[in-house]
Tab-separated table of C-alpha atoms in Angstrom:
chain	number	residue	atom	x	y	z
A	1	MET	CA	109.680	141.791	82.737
A	2	ARG	CA	106.094	140.155	82.848
A	3	THR	CA	106.218	137.573	79.928
A	4	PHE	CA	103.529	135.073	78.565
A	5	SER	CA	102.994	131.130	77.139
A	6	ALA	CA	102.165	131.319	73.718
A	7	ALA	CA	98.701	128.932	74.653
A	8	LEU	CA	97.676	131.456	75.942
A	9	LEU	CA	98.498	134.439	74.241
A	10	ALA	CA	96.933	132.611	71.482
A	11	ALA	CA	94.097	132.411	73.286
A	12	VAL	CA	93.593	135.474	74.231
A	13	LEU	CA	94.101	136.704	70.294
A	14	LEU	CA	90.922	133.650	69.133
A	15	ALA	CA	88.868	135.857	71.969
A	16	LEU	CA	89.669	138.673	70.447
A	17	ALA	CA	90.982	140.738	73.861
A	18	PRO	CA	92.565	144.140	73.427
A	19	ALA	CA	96.525	144.165	73.605
A	20	ALA	CA	95.929	146.327	76.477
A	21	ALA	CA	93.752	143.852	78.946
A	22	LEU	CA	96.527	141.193	77.588
A	23	ALA	CA	99.096	143.432	79.239
A	24	LYS	CA	97.909	144.193	82.343
A	25	GLY	CA	97.444	141.045	83.563
A	26	PRO	CA	97.943	140.141	86.974
A	27	PRO	CA	99.562	142.149	89.489
A	28	ILE	CA	102.255	139.790	90.445
A	29	GLU	CA	104.856	140.448	93.316
A	30	ALA	CA	107.067	137.087	93.319
A	31	ARG	CA	110.536	136.995	91.891
A	32	ALA	CA	108.939	133.624	89.259
A	33	TRP	CA	105.614	132.317	89.665
A	34	ALA	CA	103.315	130.005	86.220
A	35	LEU	CA	99.880	129.137	86.082
A	36	ILE	CA	98.838	126.048	84.386
A	37	ASP	CA	95.852	123.602	83.271
A	38	GLY	CA	96.054	121.249	86.440
A	39	GLY	CA	94.408	119.007	83.450
A	40	SER	CA	96.463	119.262	79.937
A	41	GLY	CA	99.544	120.754	82.241
A	42	ASP	CA	99.267	123.664	79.630
A	43	VAL	CA	100.716	126.863	80.428
A	44	LEU	CA	98.607	129.970	80.668
A	45	VAL	CA	100.910	132.807	82.297
A	46	SER	CA	104.327	132.876	83.978
A	47	HIS	CA	107.283	134.884	84.234
A	48	ALA	CA	111.534	133.472	85.269
A	49	ALA	CA	109.363	130.191	85.464
A	50	ALA	CA	112.584	127.653	85.588
A	51	ARG	CA	114.602	129.995	87.757
A	52	HIS	CA	116.294	127.593	90.497
A	53	LEU	CA	115.653	128.963	93.898
A	54	PRO	CA	115.102	128.780	97.398
A	55	ILE	CA	111.382	127.154	97.613
A	56	ALA	CA	111.202	126.714	101.873
A	57	SER	CA	108.181	124.255	102.748
A	58	THR	CA	107.288	123.322	99.386
A	59	THR	CA	109.877	121.509	99.730
A	60	LYS	CA	107.336	119.103	101.452
A	61	LEU	CA	105.515	118.400	97.991
A	62	MET	CA	108.189	115.871	97.025
A	63	THR	CA	108.056	114.392	101.191
A	64	ALA	CA	104.211	113.482	100.257
A	65	TYR	CA	104.983	111.954	96.703
A	66	VAL	CA	107.828	109.326	97.489
A	67	ALA	CA	105.696	108.917	100.322
A	68	LEU	CA	102.951	108.369	98.957
A	69	LYS	CA	104.555	105.885	96.751
A	70	GLU	CA	106.610	104.360	99.271
A	71	LEU	CA	104.213	103.776	102.447
A	72	PRO	CA	100.709	102.574	102.514
A	73	LEU	CA	98.662	104.742	104.643
A	74	ASP	CA	97.347	103.582	107.113
A	75	ARG	CA	101.118	102.136	108.282
A	76	ILE	CA	101.902	102.995	111.785
A	77	VAL	CA	105.056	105.136	112.952
A	78	ARG	CA	106.494	105.909	116.040
A	79	ALA	CA	107.368	109.360	115.746
A	80	ALA	CA	112.116	110.624	116.324
A	81	PRO	CA	112.813	112.638	118.393
A	82	TYR	CA	112.905	116.222	116.520
A	83	GLU	CA	115.319	119.104	117.658
A	84	ALA	CA	114.341	122.140	115.859
A	85	GLU	CA	115.261	125.890	115.397
A	86	TYR	CA	113.053	128.544	116.869
A	87	GLY	CA	110.446	129.498	114.622
A	88	GLU	CA	110.402	126.171	112.646
A	89	SER	CA	106.454	124.646	111.774
A	90	LEU	CA	105.572	121.964	113.554
A	91	LEU	CA	103.392	119.273	114.199
A	92	GLU	CA	104.046	118.818	118.031
A	93	LEU	CA	104.988	115.230	117.810
A	94	ARG	CA	106.336	113.156	121.711
A	95	PRO	CA	109.656	110.937	120.639
A	96	GLY	CA	107.686	107.577	120.546
A	97	GLN	CA	104.014	108.900	119.738
A	98	ARG	CA	102.760	106.358	117.218
A	99	ILE	CA	101.026	108.010	114.457
A	100	SER	CA	99.269	106.473	110.382
A	101	VAL	CA	101.159	108.107	108.065
A	102	ARG	CA	98.325	109.306	106.794
A	103	ASP	CA	98.545	111.554	109.450
A	104	LEU	CA	101.329	112.385	109.350
A	105	LEU	CA	100.883	113.851	105.636
A	106	TYR	CA	97.587	115.876	107.265
A	107	GLY	CA	100.485	118.075	109.326
A	108	LEU	CA	102.833	118.145	107.027
A	109	ILE	CA	100.607	119.424	104.321
A	110	LEU	CA	98.078	121.259	106.890
A	111	ARG	CA	100.699	122.978	109.437
A	112	SER	CA	103.549	122.531	107.733
A	113	GLY	CA	105.554	120.127	110.407
A	114	ASN	CA	108.825	119.736	110.160
A	115	ASP	CA	109.069	117.150	112.143
A	116	ALA	CA	106.502	114.972	110.359
A	117	ALA	CA	108.886	115.402	107.488
A	118	TYR	CA	111.477	114.101	109.430
A	119	ASP	CA	109.356	111.101	110.189
A	120	LEU	CA	107.978	110.247	107.005
A	121	ALA	CA	111.495	110.091	105.743
A	122	ARG	CA	112.844	107.624	108.225
A	123	ALA	CA	109.582	105.122	107.854
A	124	ALA	CA	110.271	105.202	103.858
A	125	ALA	CA	113.952	105.364	104.091
A	126	GLY	CA	115.518	104.522	107.234
A	127	SER	CA	117.198	108.203	107.634
A	128	GLU	CA	116.593	110.828	105.938
A	129	GLU	CA	120.071	110.890	103.766
A	130	ARG	CA	118.565	107.531	102.068
A	131	PHE	CA	115.592	110.070	102.340
A	132	VAL	CA	116.514	112.643	100.537
A	133	ALA	CA	118.308	109.906	97.703
A	134	GLN	CA	114.291	109.048	96.761
A	135	MET	CA	113.377	112.394	96.703
A	136	ASN	CA	115.860	113.092	94.196
A	137	ARG	CA	115.605	109.935	92.235
A	138	TYR	CA	111.684	110.567	91.746
A	139	ALA	CA	111.848	113.856	90.550
A	140	ALA	CA	114.549	113.258	87.590
A	141	ALA	CA	111.768	110.457	87.115
A	142	LEU	CA	109.246	112.696	86.959
A	143	GLY	CA	111.077	115.417	84.582
A	144	LEU	CA	111.802	118.176	87.127
A	145	ALA	CA	115.756	119.227	85.095
A	146	ASP	CA	115.340	121.885	87.128
A	147	THR	CA	115.206	120.902	90.911
A	148	HIS	CA	117.199	119.297	93.027
A	149	TYR	CA	116.262	118.545	97.089
A	150	ALA	CA	119.136	118.403	100.307
A	151	ASN	CA	116.519	117.911	103.133
A	152	PRO	CA	112.826	116.217	103.376
A	153	ILE	CA	111.538	119.945	105.167
A	154	GLY	CA	112.712	122.994	102.278
A	155	LEU	CA	115.495	124.328	104.967
A	156	ASP	CA	118.058	126.705	103.211
A	157	GLN	CA	120.710	124.748	102.548
A	158	ARG	CA	123.086	124.636	99.412
A	159	GLY	CA	121.512	122.604	96.594
A	160	ASN	CA	117.899	122.799	97.923
A	161	TYR	CA	115.771	124.827	94.466
A	162	SER	CA	112.983	124.198	92.267
A	163	SER	CA	111.991	126.683	89.565
A	164	ALA	CA	108.260	127.544	89.266
A	165	ALA	CA	107.356	125.884	86.448
A	166	ASP	CA	108.369	121.507	88.304
A	167	LEU	CA	106.847	122.754	91.740
A	168	ALA	CA	103.427	123.232	89.221
A	169	THR	CA	104.947	119.747	87.227
A	170	LEU	CA	104.814	118.358	90.673
A	171	THR	CA	101.871	119.400	92.336
A	172	ARG	CA	100.132	118.374	88.973
A	173	ARG	CA	101.441	115.080	89.298
A	174	LEU	CA	100.507	114.704	93.217
A	175	LEU	CA	96.868	116.260	92.599
A	176	ALA	CA	96.288	113.300	90.173
A	177	ILE	CA	96.360	111.284	93.551
A	178	PRO	CA	93.107	111.044	95.398
A	179	ALA	CA	94.682	109.891	98.628
A	180	PHE	CA	96.421	113.742	98.322
A	181	ALA	CA	93.933	115.140	96.672
A	182	LYS	CA	91.997	115.068	99.501
A	183	ILE	CA	94.662	116.626	101.674
A	184	ALA	CA	95.471	119.295	99.859
A	185	ALA	CA	92.137	120.348	100.418
A	186	ALA	CA	91.144	120.429	103.666
A	187	ARG	CA	91.179	123.242	105.898
A	188	SER	CA	90.952	121.463	109.294
A	189	ALA	CA	91.396	117.785	110.100
A	190	VAL	CA	90.854	115.340	113.304
A	191	LEU	CA	94.457	112.974	114.004
A	192	ARG	CA	92.760	109.919	114.500
A	193	SER	CA	94.867	107.818	115.120
A	194	VAL	CA	96.813	109.771	118.067
A	195	HIS	CA	95.820	109.523	121.455
A	196	PRO	CA	94.137	111.799	122.275
A	197	ARG	CA	92.589	112.549	118.770
A	198	ARG	CA	93.417	116.073	117.505
A	199	ARG	CA	92.404	118.173	115.502
A	200	ILE	CA	94.394	120.550	113.473
A	201	GLU	CA	93.890	123.656	111.027
A	202	THR	CA	95.980	124.582	107.678
A	203	ILE	CA	97.746	127.530	107.989
A	204	ASN	CA	96.831	127.926	104.236
A	205	GLU	CA	94.914	130.282	103.938
A	206	LEU	CA	94.267	130.622	100.211
A	207	LEU	CA	91.864	127.860	101.328
A	208	ARG	CA	89.568	130.414	102.992
A	209	MET	CA	89.191	133.053	99.925
A	210	ALA	CA	87.324	131.681	98.074
A	211	PRO	CA	85.384	127.939	98.007
A	212	TRP	CA	86.552	127.006	94.750
A	213	VAL	CA	90.359	126.802	96.253
A	214	THR	CA	91.705	122.969	96.802
A	215	GLY	CA	95.197	123.462	98.201
A	216	VAL	CA	98.184	123.755	98.184
A	217	LYS	CA	101.270	124.299	100.117
A	218	THR	CA	102.445	126.720	101.711
A	219	GLY	CA	106.240	127.578	102.420
A	220	HIS	CA	108.847	130.418	104.107
A	221	THR	CA	112.158	131.015	104.931
A	222	PHE	CA	114.681	133.655	104.964
A	223	GLY	CA	115.831	133.029	102.200
A	224	ALA	CA	113.063	132.190	99.892
A	225	LEU	CA	110.940	134.711	101.121
A	226	TYR	CA	106.929	133.712	100.886
A	227	VAL	CA	106.167	130.628	98.965
A	228	LEU	CA	102.814	129.402	97.844
A	229	VAL	CA	101.633	126.735	95.436
A	230	GLY	CA	97.800	127.380	95.290
A	231	SER	CA	95.194	125.270	92.970
A	232	GLY	CA	91.400	125.627	92.153
A	233	ARG	CA	87.992	124.135	90.485
A	234	ARG	CA	85.522	125.678	87.891
A	235	LYS	CA	83.373	126.253	85.454
A	236	GLY	CA	85.691	122.278	85.753
A	237	THR	CA	88.816	123.023	84.663
A	238	GLU	CA	91.721	122.717	87.502
A	239	LEU	CA	94.140	125.369	87.510
A	240	ILE	CA	97.798	125.061	89.821
A	241	SER	CA	99.226	128.532	90.634
A	242	VAL	CA	102.783	128.495	91.989
A	243	ALA	CA	104.173	131.898	93.347
A	244	VAL	CA	107.799	131.274	94.439
A	245	GLY	CA	110.155	134.324	96.520
A	246	ALA	CA	106.927	136.448	96.941
A	247	PRO	CA	107.858	139.968	99.420
A	248	THR	CA	105.248	139.090	102.440
A	249	ASP	CA	102.845	136.802	103.292
A	250	GLU	CA	99.770	138.691	101.975
A	251	ASP	CA	101.515	139.311	98.808
A	252	ARG	CA	101.990	134.702	98.034
A	253	PHE	CA	98.485	134.670	98.758
A	254	ARG	CA	96.907	137.496	96.097
A	255	ASP	CA	99.658	136.267	93.842
A	256	ASN	CA	98.099	132.751	93.418
A	257	LEU	CA	94.390	134.053	93.775
A	258	GLU	CA	94.495	137.078	90.950
A	259	LEU	CA	96.310	134.293	88.802
A	260	LEU	CA	93.794	131.778	89.497
A	261	ASP	CA	91.077	134.535	88.965
A	262	TYR	CA	92.938	135.106	85.755
A	263	GLY	CA	92.980	131.797	84.275
A	264	PHE	CA	89.890	130.853	85.523
A	265	SER	CA	88.452	133.999	83.095
A	266	LEU	CA	90.277	131.721	79.628
A	267	TYR	CA	88.066	129.252	80.480
A	268	LYS	CA	83.884	128.831	79.452
A	269	ARG	CA	81.660	126.179	81.063
A	270	ARG	CA	80.101	123.694	78.707
A	271	LEU	CA	78.428	120.732	78.985
A	272	PRO	CA	79.461	118.478	76.022
A	273	VAL	CA	77.217	115.268	78.065
A	274	ARG	CA	74.074	115.216	79.948
A	275	ALA	CA	72.638	113.040	82.726
A	276	GLY	CA	70.040	111.458	81.140
A	277	ALA	CA	70.482	112.231	77.176
A	278	ALA	CA	70.268	108.421	75.346
A	279	LEU	CA	72.918	108.668	73.014
A	280	ALA	CA	73.174	106.067	71.303
A	281	ARG	CA	69.910	103.404	69.854
A	282	PRO	CA	70.952	100.026	68.773
A	283	SER	CA	68.639	97.791	67.901
A	284	ILE	CA	67.517	95.000	69.590
A	285	ARG	CA	67.609	91.359	68.419
A	286	TYR	CA	64.026	89.014	67.797
A	287	ASP	CA	61.672	91.934	69.999
A	288	GLY	CA	62.487	94.567	67.143
A	289	GLY	CA	62.695	98.246	67.809
A	290	SER	CA	65.639	100.360	70.034
A	291	LEU	CA	67.168	100.712	72.894
A	292	PRO	CA	67.911	103.714	74.243
A	293	LEU	CA	71.594	104.294	75.922
A	294	ARG	CA	71.081	107.136	78.694
A	295	ALA	CA	74.024	109.093	79.922
A	296	ALA	CA	75.383	108.372	83.841
A	297	ARG	CA	76.434	111.784	84.318
A	298	THR	CA	76.714	114.567	83.225
A	299	VAL	CA	80.134	115.928	82.527
A	300	THR	CA	81.672	119.547	82.856
A	301	VAL	CA	84.571	121.052	80.876
A	302	GLY	CA	86.106	123.862	80.728
A	303	LEU	CA	87.597	125.176	77.005
A	304	ARG	CA	89.757	128.195	76.178
A	305	PRO	CA	89.009	130.052	72.494
A	306	ASP	CA	91.527	127.765	70.968
A	307	GLN	CA	90.607	123.857	72.302
A	308	ARG	CA	88.474	121.398	70.413
A	309	LEU	CA	85.852	119.973	72.464
A	310	SER	CA	84.610	116.307	70.981
A	311	VAL	CA	82.544	113.413	72.753
A	312	GLU	CA	82.590	109.750	71.391
A	313	VAL	CA	80.661	107.583	71.805
A	314	ARG	CA	80.708	103.476	71.749
A	315	ALA	CA	78.052	101.286	71.910
A	316	PRO	CA	76.719	98.262	70.112
A	317	ALA	CA	74.421	98.329	67.045
A	318	GLU	CA	72.048	95.655	68.063
A	319	VAL	CA	71.179	93.970	71.977
A	320	GLU	CA	69.416	90.911	73.274
A	321	GLY	CA	67.311	90.193	76.098
A	322	PRO	CA	67.862	89.878	79.251
A	323	ILE	CA	69.304	93.200	79.953
A	324	ALA	CA	68.349	95.217	82.930
A	325	ARG	CA	67.268	98.991	83.461
A	326	GLY	CA	70.606	100.307	84.291
A	327	GLU	CA	73.157	97.855	82.760
A	328	ALA	CA	75.581	99.288	81.299
A	329	LEU	CA	76.105	99.141	77.697
A	330	GLY	CA	78.280	101.348	76.492
A	331	ARG	CA	80.576	104.567	77.271
A	332	ALA	CA	80.515	108.676	76.081
A	333	SER	CA	84.186	109.661	76.327
A	334	VAL	CA	84.864	113.360	75.818
A	335	TYR	CA	88.792	114.386	74.511
A	336	VAL	CA	89.525	118.462	74.673
A	337	ASP	CA	92.268	118.467	72.527
A	338	GLY	CA	92.381	114.287	71.621
A	339	ARG	CA	93.146	114.391	75.232
A	340	ARG	CA	90.311	111.545	76.912
A	341	THR	CA	89.114	113.965	80.343
A	342	ALA	CA	86.385	111.776	81.082
A	343	SER	CA	84.542	109.182	80.992
A	344	VAL	CA	80.608	108.227	81.246
A	345	PRO	CA	78.887	104.817	81.089
A	346	LEU	CA	75.807	104.860	78.756
A	347	ARG	CA	73.182	102.406	80.649
A	348	SER	CA	69.595	100.675	79.378
A	349	ALA	CA	66.546	103.156	79.962
A	350	ARG	CA	64.589	99.982	80.230
A	351	GLU	CA	64.416	96.464	80.996
A	352	VAL	CA	64.266	93.631	77.735
A	353	GLY	CA	63.733	90.405	78.824
A	354	LYS	CA	64.670	87.878	77.033
A	355	ALA	CA	63.374	86.031	73.627
A	356	GLY	CA	61.041	83.535	73.733
A	357	ILE	CA	61.935	80.425	70.930
A	358	VAL	CA	58.975	80.875	69.246
A	359	VAL	CA	59.810	84.620	68.902
A	360	ARG	CA	63.466	83.687	67.682
A	361	ALA	CA	62.542	80.763	65.753
A	362	GLY	CA	59.901	83.422	64.030
A	363	SER	CA	63.155	85.719	63.619
A	364	PHE	CA	65.330	83.697	62.689
A	365	LEU	CA	62.892	82.290	59.824
A	366	ASP	CA	62.162	85.864	58.871
A	367	ASP	CA	65.402	86.952	57.451
A	368	GLU	CA	66.033	87.418	54.696
A	369	LYS	CA	69.623	85.629	54.002
A	370	ILE	CA	68.285	82.479	54.573
A	371	PRO	CA	67.939	80.501	50.988
A	372	VAL	CA	64.241	79.203	51.082
A	373	GLY	CA	64.853	76.136	50.818
A	374	ILE	CA	66.677	75.601	54.199
A	375	ALA	CA	63.352	77.283	55.402
A	376	LEU	CA	61.292	75.028	54.676
A	377	CYS	CA	63.788	71.579	55.625
A	378	VAL	CA	63.893	72.974	59.354
A	379	ILE	CA	59.222	74.135	59.280
A	380	LEU	CA	59.055	70.187	58.050
A	381	LEU	CA	61.982	69.066	60.125
A	382	GLY	CA	60.334	71.238	63.095
A	383	ALA	CA	56.692	68.677	62.039
A	384	VAL	CA	57.850	65.616	61.494
A	385	LEU	CA	59.331	66.264	64.791
A	386	MET	CA	56.179	67.253	66.300
A	387	ARG	CA	53.757	64.615	65.114
A	388	ARG	CA	57.093	61.770	66.831
A	389	PHE	CA	56.506	62.934	69.738
A	390	SER	CA	52.380	63.411	69.959
A	391	ARG	CA	51.875	59.556	69.611
């Protein structure tokens, strides 16, 4: 039976959507599924999302996470002999072959290479057993209460399970790592550390089903059936979808695509900051007038009907030359429900020269806060000094 989160119900009610439209929802075939906002982590819709299930090669998401935390991307490792069973996904590395951690990660995510997972485990921890212990420690640190690992590959094994909700949470953390986000979104990659160089293609067909899809990872075993974690970016919003236990290969891709489409339908695109907009006008000391500070770029955000958008501008009330054109003098931050989603520099719209001594002195004497007596003393002292040095 399909269930919907409180956040989604609130969004739909605020949008005045008919109850019948909500009841239909996306026709998901998987045993468990979840859809979350990648920025806030809000659960938009889910079903049996905490159920412990085998997750096949989406186990490799944690393998990637640990490897990214424990290994430099440019480290070169040697491939170990790997005894594969029939039907396993492989990067097809030769024993002793030199390959970088970066290229192993591409092989892990794009090709779901079990040998790549094995080599990353040995490089990070020295053995598969110690690496699995690391995986479970990281899972606990991330609060993945419905997850436990028994191997770094995702083979059916007692004690290797997770949930749709935990997979979404882990993926959210992974996509916040730029190196992983680049790998997950790749349709193909050239492995540059191996000789000769090789080009590999992704087996994640979701990436070819819509231009806005950004990842992430497939999985399939007899015990887990078909699993897919997907992600996409539209309307200034990133969403993460999970389908665990889909009956067919086609179902897992359709499930994720329809979850993502459904999620994006809840958002409207907003432009709270536009490039070039003058968001602050500090006064210019000595010279007078004001200096427009313009936003360096446009900020696009996706907003649900139940969310509140705000912009906070931090800039000086007064500036003093010299100031170069384009110099950063402030910042505009965009918040959704109090959570900062973007921050943009505010840059000087023009150059401001350094004020001369005469202008500075005039400004000093014009200052209403300076007593008349002090001003006269300054004038007399200046006259005496000029007469003395003119002799």
